[in-house]
Structure formats: structure tokens, C-alpha cells
PDB file of C-alpha atoms in Angstrom:
ATOM      1  CA  ALA A   1     -10.427  10.040   6.989  1.00  0.00           C
ATOM      2  CA  SER A   2     -13.888   8.000   7.357  1.00  0.00           C
ATOM      3  CA  PHE A   3     -12.111   6.932  10.873  1.00  0.00           C
ATOM      4  CA  CYS A   4     -11.574  10.314  11.879  1.00  0.00           C
ATOM      5  CA  GLY A   5     -15.601  11.284  10.833  1.00  0.00           C
ATOM      6  CA  GLN A   6     -16.586   8.517  13.373  1.00  0.00           C
ATOM      7  CA  TYR A   7     -14.045   9.448  15.840  1.00  0.00           C
ATOM      8  CA  PRO A   8     -12.804  13.201  15.292  1.00  0.00           C
ATOM      9  CA  GLU A   9     -11.300  13.410  19.199  1.00  0.00           C
ATOM     10  CA  VAL A  10      -8.979  11.431  17.490  1.00  0.00           C
ATOM     11  CA  LYS A  11      -5.953  12.892  16.006  1.00  0.00           C
ATOM     12  CA  PRO A  12      -4.419  10.053  14.015  1.00  0.00           C
ATOM     13  CA  GLN A  13      -0.294   9.433  14.030  1.00  0.00           C
ATOM     14  CA  VAL A  14       0.768   8.343  10.877  1.00  0.00           C
ATOM     15  CA  ARG A  15       4.470   6.415  10.638  1.00  0.00           C
ATOM     16  CA  ILE A  16       5.989   5.370   6.971  1.00  0.00           C
ATOM     17  CA  SER A  17       8.310   2.465   6.858  1.00  0.00           C
ATOM     18  CA  SER A  18       9.929  -0.508   5.598  1.00  0.00           C
ATOM     19  CA  SER A  19       8.027  -3.280   6.881  1.00  0.00           C
ATOM     20  CA  ARG A  20      11.200  -5.064   9.275  1.00  0.00           C
ATOM     21  CA  THR A  21      11.287  -1.499  10.686  1.00  0.00           C
ATOM     22  CA  VAL A  22       7.931  -1.308  10.943  1.00  0.00           C
ATOM     23  CA  ALA A  23       7.396  -4.821  13.004  1.00  0.00           C
ATOM     24  CA  ALA A  24      11.096  -3.952  14.885  1.00  0.00           C
ATOM     25  CA  GLN A  25       9.095  -0.884  16.177  1.00  0.00           C
ATOM     26  CA  ILE A  26       5.906  -2.762  17.097  1.00  0.00           C
ATOM     27  CA  LEU A  27       8.555  -4.725  19.503  1.00  0.00           C
ATOM     28  CA  GLU A  28      10.018  -2.065  20.757  1.00  0.00           C
ATOM     29  CA  GLY A  29       6.189  -1.117  21.614  1.00  0.00           C
ATOM     30  CA  ALA A  30       6.982   2.790  20.088  1.00  0.00           C
ATOM     31  CA  VAL A  31       3.248   1.239  17.858  1.00  0.00           C
ATOM     32  CA  ASP A  32       0.794  -0.615  18.184  1.00  0.00           C
ATOM     33  CA  ILE A  33      -0.312  -2.173  14.836  1.00  0.00           C
ATOM     34  CA  GLY A  34       1.057  -1.824  11.665  1.00  0.00           C
ATOM     35  CA  LEU A  35       0.035  -2.813   7.850  1.00  0.00           C
ATOM     36  CA  VAL A  36       2.967  -4.288   6.261  1.00  0.00           C
ATOM     37  CA  GLY A  37       3.819  -6.642   3.196  1.00  0.00           C
ATOM     38  CA  ALA A  38       5.730  -9.088   3.602  1.00  0.00           C
ATOM     39  CA  ILE A  39       6.124 -11.296   6.665  1.00  0.00           C
ATOM     40  CA  TRP A  40       9.831 -11.193   8.595  1.00  0.00           C
ATOM     41  CA  ASN A  41      10.858 -14.168  10.896  1.00  0.00           C
ATOM     42  CA  GLU A  42       9.943 -11.887  14.266  1.00  0.00           C
ATOM     43  CA  ARG A  43       8.862 -14.200  16.950  1.00  0.00           C
ATOM     44  CA  GLY A  44       6.428 -12.048  18.747  1.00  0.00           C
ATOM     45  CA  LEU A  45       4.975 -10.789  16.746  1.00  0.00           C
ATOM     46  CA  GLU A  46       0.815 -11.494  15.242  1.00  0.00           C
ATOM     47  CA  TRP A  47       0.158 -11.401  11.549  1.00  0.00           C
ATOM     48  CA  THR A  48      -3.738 -10.320  10.255  1.00  0.00           C
ATOM     49  CA  THR A  49      -4.135 -10.562   6.235  1.00  0.00           C
ATOM     50  CA  LEU A  50      -6.635  -8.179   5.709  1.00  0.00           C
ATOM     51  CA  CYS A  51      -6.687  -7.618   2.705  1.00  0.00           C
ATOM     52  CA  ILE A  52      -5.042  -9.038  -0.702  1.00  0.00           C
ATOM     53  CA  ASP A  53      -3.027  -6.639  -2.928  1.00  0.00           C
ATOM     54  CA  THR A  54      -1.506  -6.038  -6.855  1.00  0.00           C
ATOM     55  CA  LEU A  55       1.939  -5.768  -7.884  1.00  0.00           C
ATOM     56  CA  VAL A  56       2.127  -3.913 -11.604  1.00  0.00           C
ATOM     57  CA  LEU A  57       4.679  -2.651 -13.167  1.00  0.00           C
ATOM     58  CA  ALA A  58       4.510   1.261 -12.832  1.00  0.00           C
ATOM     59  CA  VAL A  59       5.851   3.269 -16.285  1.00  0.00           C
ATOM     60  CA  PRO A  60       5.988   6.942 -16.844  1.00  0.00           C
ATOM     61  CA  ALA A  61       2.850   7.460 -19.469  1.00  0.00           C
ATOM     62  CA  LEU A  62       4.590   7.454 -22.954  1.00  0.00           C
ATOM     63  CA  HIS A  63       7.290   4.306 -21.947  1.00  0.00           C
ATOM     64  CA  PRO A  64       6.702   2.368 -24.804  1.00  0.00           C
ATOM     65  CA  LEU A  65       5.089  -0.737 -22.546  1.00  0.00           C
ATOM     66  CA  ALA A  66       2.238   1.888 -21.267  1.00  0.00           C
ATOM     67  CA  GLU A  67       0.246  -0.029 -24.036  1.00  0.00           C
ATOM     68  CA  ALA A  68       0.841  -3.441 -23.340  1.00  0.00           C
ATOM     69  CA  ALA A  69      -1.404  -6.590 -21.565  1.00  0.00           C
ATOM     70  CA  SER A  70       1.484  -7.840 -19.553  1.00  0.00           C
ATOM     71  CA  VAL A  71       5.250  -8.004 -18.853  1.00  0.00           C
ATOM     72  CA  LYS A  72       6.696 -11.356 -17.862  1.00  0.00           C
ATOM     73  CA  VAL A  73       9.181 -10.915 -14.657  1.00  0.00           C
ATOM     74  CA  ALA A  74      11.772 -11.949 -16.768  1.00  0.00           C
ATOM     75  CA  ASP A  75      11.596  -8.794 -19.214  1.00  0.00           C
ATOM     76  CA  LEU A  76      12.358  -6.360 -15.781  1.00  0.00           C
ATOM     77  CA  LEU A  77      16.325  -6.992 -16.477  1.00  0.00           C
ATOM     78  CA  GLU A  78      15.858  -5.643 -19.471  1.00  0.00           C
ATOM     79  CA  LEU A  79      14.334  -1.953 -18.099  1.00  0.00           C
ATOM     80  CA  PRO A  80      15.997   0.345 -15.810  1.00  0.00           C
ATOM     81  CA  PHE A  81      14.919  -0.313 -12.426  1.00  0.00           C
ATOM     82  CA  ILE A  82      13.860   1.809 -10.151  1.00  0.00           C
ATOM     83  CA  ASN A  83      13.952  -0.475  -5.967  1.00  0.00           C
ATOM     84  CA  ARG A  84      12.499   0.444  -2.805  1.00  0.00           C
ATOM     85  CA  GLU A  85      15.588  -0.074   0.576  1.00  0.00           C
ATOM     86  CA  PRO A  86      16.683  -3.070   2.114  1.00  0.00           C
ATOM     87  CA  GLY A  87      13.669  -4.698   4.635  1.00  0.00           C
ATOM     88  CA  SER A  88      11.316  -2.768   2.271  1.00  0.00           C
ATOM     89  CA  GLY A  89       8.106  -5.759   1.927  1.00  0.00           C
ATOM     90  CA  THR A  90       7.790  -4.560  -1.776  1.00  0.00           C
ATOM     91  CA  ARG A  91      11.765  -5.289  -2.247  1.00  0.00           C
ATOM     92  CA  ARG A  92      11.029  -8.574  -0.596  1.00  0.00           C
ATOM     93  CA  VAL A  93       8.357  -9.562  -3.005  1.00  0.00           C
ATOM     94  CA  VAL A  94      10.330  -8.435  -5.839  1.00  0.00           C
ATOM     95  CA  ALA A  95      13.248 -10.827  -5.137  1.00  0.00           C
ATOM     96  CA  GLN A  96      10.851 -14.279  -4.566  1.00  0.00           C
ATOM     97  CA  LEU A  97       9.170 -12.352  -8.564  1.00  0.00           C
ATOM     98  CA  LEU A  98      12.443 -13.131  -9.655  1.00  0.00           C
ATOM     99  CA  GLU A  99      13.850 -16.196  -7.801  1.00  0.00           C
ATOM    100  CA  GLN A 100      11.032 -18.028  -8.833  1.00  0.00           C
ATOM    101  CA  GLN A 101      12.037 -17.872 -12.622  1.00  0.00           C
ATOM    102  CA  GLY A 102      15.580 -18.199 -10.753  1.00  0.00           C
ATOM    103  CA  LEU A 103      16.830 -14.595 -11.340  1.00  0.00           C
ATOM    104  CA  ARG A 104      18.447 -12.580  -9.067  1.00  0.00           C
ATOM    105  CA  GLU A 105      17.579  -9.244  -7.733  1.00  0.00           C
ATOM    106  CA  SER A 106      21.181  -8.440  -7.998  1.00  0.00           C
ATOM    107  CA  ASN A 107      20.086  -9.255 -11.559  1.00  0.00           C
ATOM    108  CA  LEU A 108      17.865  -6.021 -12.258  1.00  0.00           C
ATOM    109  CA  ARG A 109      18.921  -2.807 -14.085  1.00  0.00           C
ATOM    110  CA  GLU A 110      18.812  -0.187 -10.204  1.00  0.00           C
ATOM    111  CA  VAL A 111      18.366   3.129 -10.938  1.00  0.00           C
ATOM    112  CA  ALA A 112      17.693   4.398  -7.857  1.00  0.00           C
ATOM    113  CA  GLN A 113      17.005   2.842  -4.798  1.00  0.00           C
ATOM    114  CA  LEU A 114      14.263   4.782  -2.448  1.00  0.00           C
ATOM    115  CA  GLY A 115      13.182   4.919   0.905  1.00  0.00           C
ATOM    116  CA  SER A 116       9.090   5.260  -0.030  1.00  0.00           C
ATOM    117  CA  ASN A 117       6.260   4.919  -2.874  1.00  0.00           C
ATOM    118  CA  GLU A 118       5.859   8.569  -2.695  1.00  0.00           C
ATOM    119  CA  ALA A 119       9.397   8.513  -3.517  1.00  0.00           C
ATOM    120  CA  VAL A 120       9.569   5.276  -6.279  1.00  0.00           C
ATOM    121  CA  ARG A 121       6.737   7.223  -8.100  1.00  0.00           C
ATOM    122  CA  GLU A 122       7.743  10.148  -8.196  1.00  0.00           C
ATOM    123  CA  ALA A 123      10.983   8.601 -10.434  1.00  0.00           C
ATOM    124  CA  VAL A 124       9.181   7.029 -12.640  1.00  0.00           C
ATOM    125  CA  LYS A 125       6.633   9.893 -13.742  1.00  0.00           C
ATOM    126  CA  ALA A 126      10.001  11.946 -13.850  1.00  0.00           C
ATOM    127  CA  GLY A 127      11.129   9.369 -16.252  1.00  0.00           C
ATOM    128  CA  MET A 128      13.934   7.900 -14.220  1.00  0.00           C
ATOM    129  CA  GLY A 129      12.983   3.830 -14.518  1.00  0.00           C
ATOM    130  CA  VAL A 130      10.189   1.703 -14.169  1.00  0.00           C
ATOM    131  CA  ALA A 131       9.224  -0.091 -10.587  1.00  0.00           C
ATOM    132  CA  ILE A 132       6.933  -2.352  -9.401  1.00  0.00           C
ATOM    133  CA  LEU A 133       4.452  -1.176  -6.875  1.00  0.00           C
ATOM    134  CA  SER A 134       1.079  -2.011  -5.618  1.00  0.00           C
ATOM    135  CA  SER A 135      -1.551  -0.569  -7.466  1.00  0.00           C
ATOM    136  CA  ARG A 136      -3.256   1.179  -4.402  1.00  0.00           C
ATOM    137  CA  SER A 137      -0.292   3.639  -4.613  1.00  0.00           C
ATOM    138  CA  VAL A 138      -0.235   3.819  -8.718  1.00  0.00           C
ATOM    139  CA  ASP A 139      -4.896   5.117  -9.226  1.00  0.00           C
ATOM    140  CA  GLN A 140      -4.807   8.496  -8.712  1.00  0.00           C
ATOM    141  CA  GLU A 141      -1.841   8.665 -11.523  1.00  0.00           C
ATOM    142  CA  LEU A 142      -3.620   6.043 -13.818  1.00  0.00           C
ATOM    143  CA  ARG A 143      -6.761   8.431 -13.417  1.00  0.00           C
ATOM    144  CA  CYS A 144      -5.090  10.971 -13.863  1.00  0.00           C
ATOM    145  CA  GLY A 145      -2.868   9.883 -16.604  1.00  0.00           C
ATOM    146  CA  THR A 146       0.620  10.346 -15.438  1.00  0.00           C
ATOM    147  CA  LEU A 147       1.809   6.841 -15.357  1.00  0.00           C
ATOM    148  CA  ALA A 148       0.389   3.743 -16.345  1.00  0.00           C
ATOM    149  CA  ALA A 149       0.261   0.391 -14.700  1.00  0.00           C
ATOM    150  CA  VAL A 150       1.406  -3.372 -16.787  1.00  0.00           C
ATOM    151  CA  THR A 151       0.261  -6.462 -15.602  1.00  0.00           C
ATOM    152  CA  LEU A 152       2.331  -8.832 -13.737  1.00  0.00           C
ATOM    153  CA  ASN A 153       2.559 -12.158 -15.791  1.00  0.00           C
ATOM    154  CA  ASP A 154       2.934 -14.285 -12.527  1.00  0.00           C
ATOM    155  CA  PRO A 155       0.595 -14.893 -10.582  1.00  0.00           C
ATOM    156  CA  ALA A 156       3.088 -14.456  -7.090  1.00  0.00           C
ATOM    157  CA  ALA A 157       2.187 -10.307  -8.253  1.00  0.00           C
ATOM    158  CA  GLN A 158      -1.074 -11.031  -5.734  1.00  0.00           C
ATOM    159  CA  ARG A 159      -0.017 -10.584  -1.863  1.00  0.00           C
ATOM    160  CA  PRO A 160      -1.422  -9.893   1.256  1.00  0.00           C
ATOM    161  CA  ILE A 161      -0.886  -7.098   3.141  1.00  0.00           C
ATOM    162  CA  PHE A 162      -0.867  -7.762   7.051  1.00  0.00           C
ATOM    163  CA  LEU A 163      -2.193  -5.891   9.977  1.00  0.00           C
ATOM    164  CA  LEU A 164       0.487  -6.191  12.505  1.00  0.00           C
ATOM    165  CA  GLN A 165       0.958  -6.182  16.318  1.00  0.00           C
ATOM    166  CA  ARG A 166       2.595  -7.542  19.271  1.00  0.00           C
ATOM    167  CA  LYS A 167       1.426 -11.360  20.524  1.00  0.00           C
ATOM    168  CA  ASN A 168      -0.097 -11.474  23.584  1.00  0.00           C
ATOM    169  CA  ARG A 169      -0.500  -8.266  24.054  1.00  0.00           C
ATOM    170  CA  GLU A 170      -3.889  -5.850  24.767  1.00  0.00           C
ATOM    171  CA  LEU A 171      -4.064  -3.067  21.700  1.00  0.00           C
ATOM    172  CA  PRO A 172      -5.303  -0.082  23.923  1.00  0.00           C
ATOM    173  CA  PRO A 173      -8.969   1.417  22.904  1.00  0.00           C
ATOM    174  CA  VAL A 174      -8.468   3.167  19.777  1.00  0.00           C
ATOM    175  CA  ALA A 175      -6.039   0.709  18.099  1.00  0.00           C
ATOM    176  CA  SER A 176      -8.865  -1.398  18.182  1.00  0.00           C
ATOM    177  CA  ALA A 177     -11.397   0.412  17.444  1.00  0.00           C
ATOM    178  CA  PHE A 178      -9.489   1.509  14.115  1.00  0.00           C
ATOM    179  CA  VAL A 179      -8.049  -2.166  13.455  1.00  0.00           C
ATOM    180  CA  GLU A 180     -12.510  -3.041  13.513  1.00  0.00           C
ATOM    181  CA  HIS A 181     -12.515   0.268  11.301  1.00  0.00           C
ATOM    182  CA  LEU A 182      -9.740  -1.343   8.877  1.00  0.00           C
ATOM    183  CA  ARG A 183     -10.828  -4.786   8.545  1.00  0.00           C
ATOM    184  CA  THR A 184     -14.802  -3.709   7.872  1.00  0.00           C
ATOM    185  CA  ALA A 185     -13.282  -1.276   4.978  1.00  0.00           C
ATOM    186  CA  ALA A 186     -10.823  -4.641   4.210  1.00  0.00           C
ATOM    187  CA  ASP A 187     -14.653  -6.723   4.044  1.00  0.00           C
ATOM    188  CA  GLN A 188     -16.664  -4.361   1.415  1.00  0.00           C
ATOM    189  CA  GLU A 189     -14.035  -3.880  -1.177  1.00  0.00           C
TER     190      GLU A 189
END
């Protein structure tokens, strides 16, 4: 909104996809830039850390863990878990968190795979299960009291959010202005 306020003639087009899909769209030239939560081994792409994100365990507001100070990654295996779709950066980070504890993603009691953080968040609110999500994506629900966020007792729950673009390709002026706007906003956090 602040970018559009600065540049009222710009009408942004935003696509929400998995990190892997975003990378493919940039390589194909379908989009100029992307924001992703995981690095994929894609040649021809430039990954720049924009900011640091914290992952939390999102639980329904009345869940027994809602008042917990923190939870161990291994404890996730005992809970009905809502996961993102394959190719999602969040899903990749969840798999890495488990692997660092000697566990596998297949050990989760997965009750659903959903294609967006919004869908996962709504499923958690409905009581379908719990999920690992960006603290940013549940901020509004935490303030309204419709979800609770439990800290993951693992330093790897901090992850970079990457700005992604093609290597050796100059961005169009509007995209360049938006990237600068994003960097300024990230620096102010």
C-alpha cells in the first residue's frame, strides 16, 4: 500500500505460489522478481537476503499448547500436522528442522497439504491441526486472539526471506523502484 501511495499510477500484479514455482516463473520471464523462503539450486537466479523471518507453531487459540512458552521440533510428531505443498519454502524448512533432529518429514502425522499460508492458517483456526508458519503470516490472528503462536525451540526456526531475480538481467524501472522500496522497509524493521 505504501508503494502504491508513492506511485499511484502503478497497478501491481501479485501471484502467490510455492518458492519453486516462483523461481521457475522468474527463469521463464513471466515475472521480474519474487520473494521466497528457501533457496533452490536454480542456475541463472540471484538470491538476496531481504529480511529474517521467524517460524512459529500456529495452534488454535484454545489448543492445550496455546499457553506453552516453546515446543521442541520432535514434539510435532505427536500432533495432527497441516503441511504446505511440495515445492513450498516453508515445507522445505520444516523438513530441514526435522532432519536436524534426526527425524523425517514422513514421520509427521500429516492431516492435510495445502497450497498457501492463508489456507493453512484457516485450517489451523478451524481446528484441523497445527502448522509451522511465518510469524508475519499469523500476526493479525494473534492480535485478534483467533490463533496462538508457540516458539519453536530450535535456532533454525529463523530463516531468511530472499528477494529473487534473474542474474545479469536489468529490472524494469517499476520493479527496480519496488525492490528499493522493499529494501528500505526491511531496513526499518
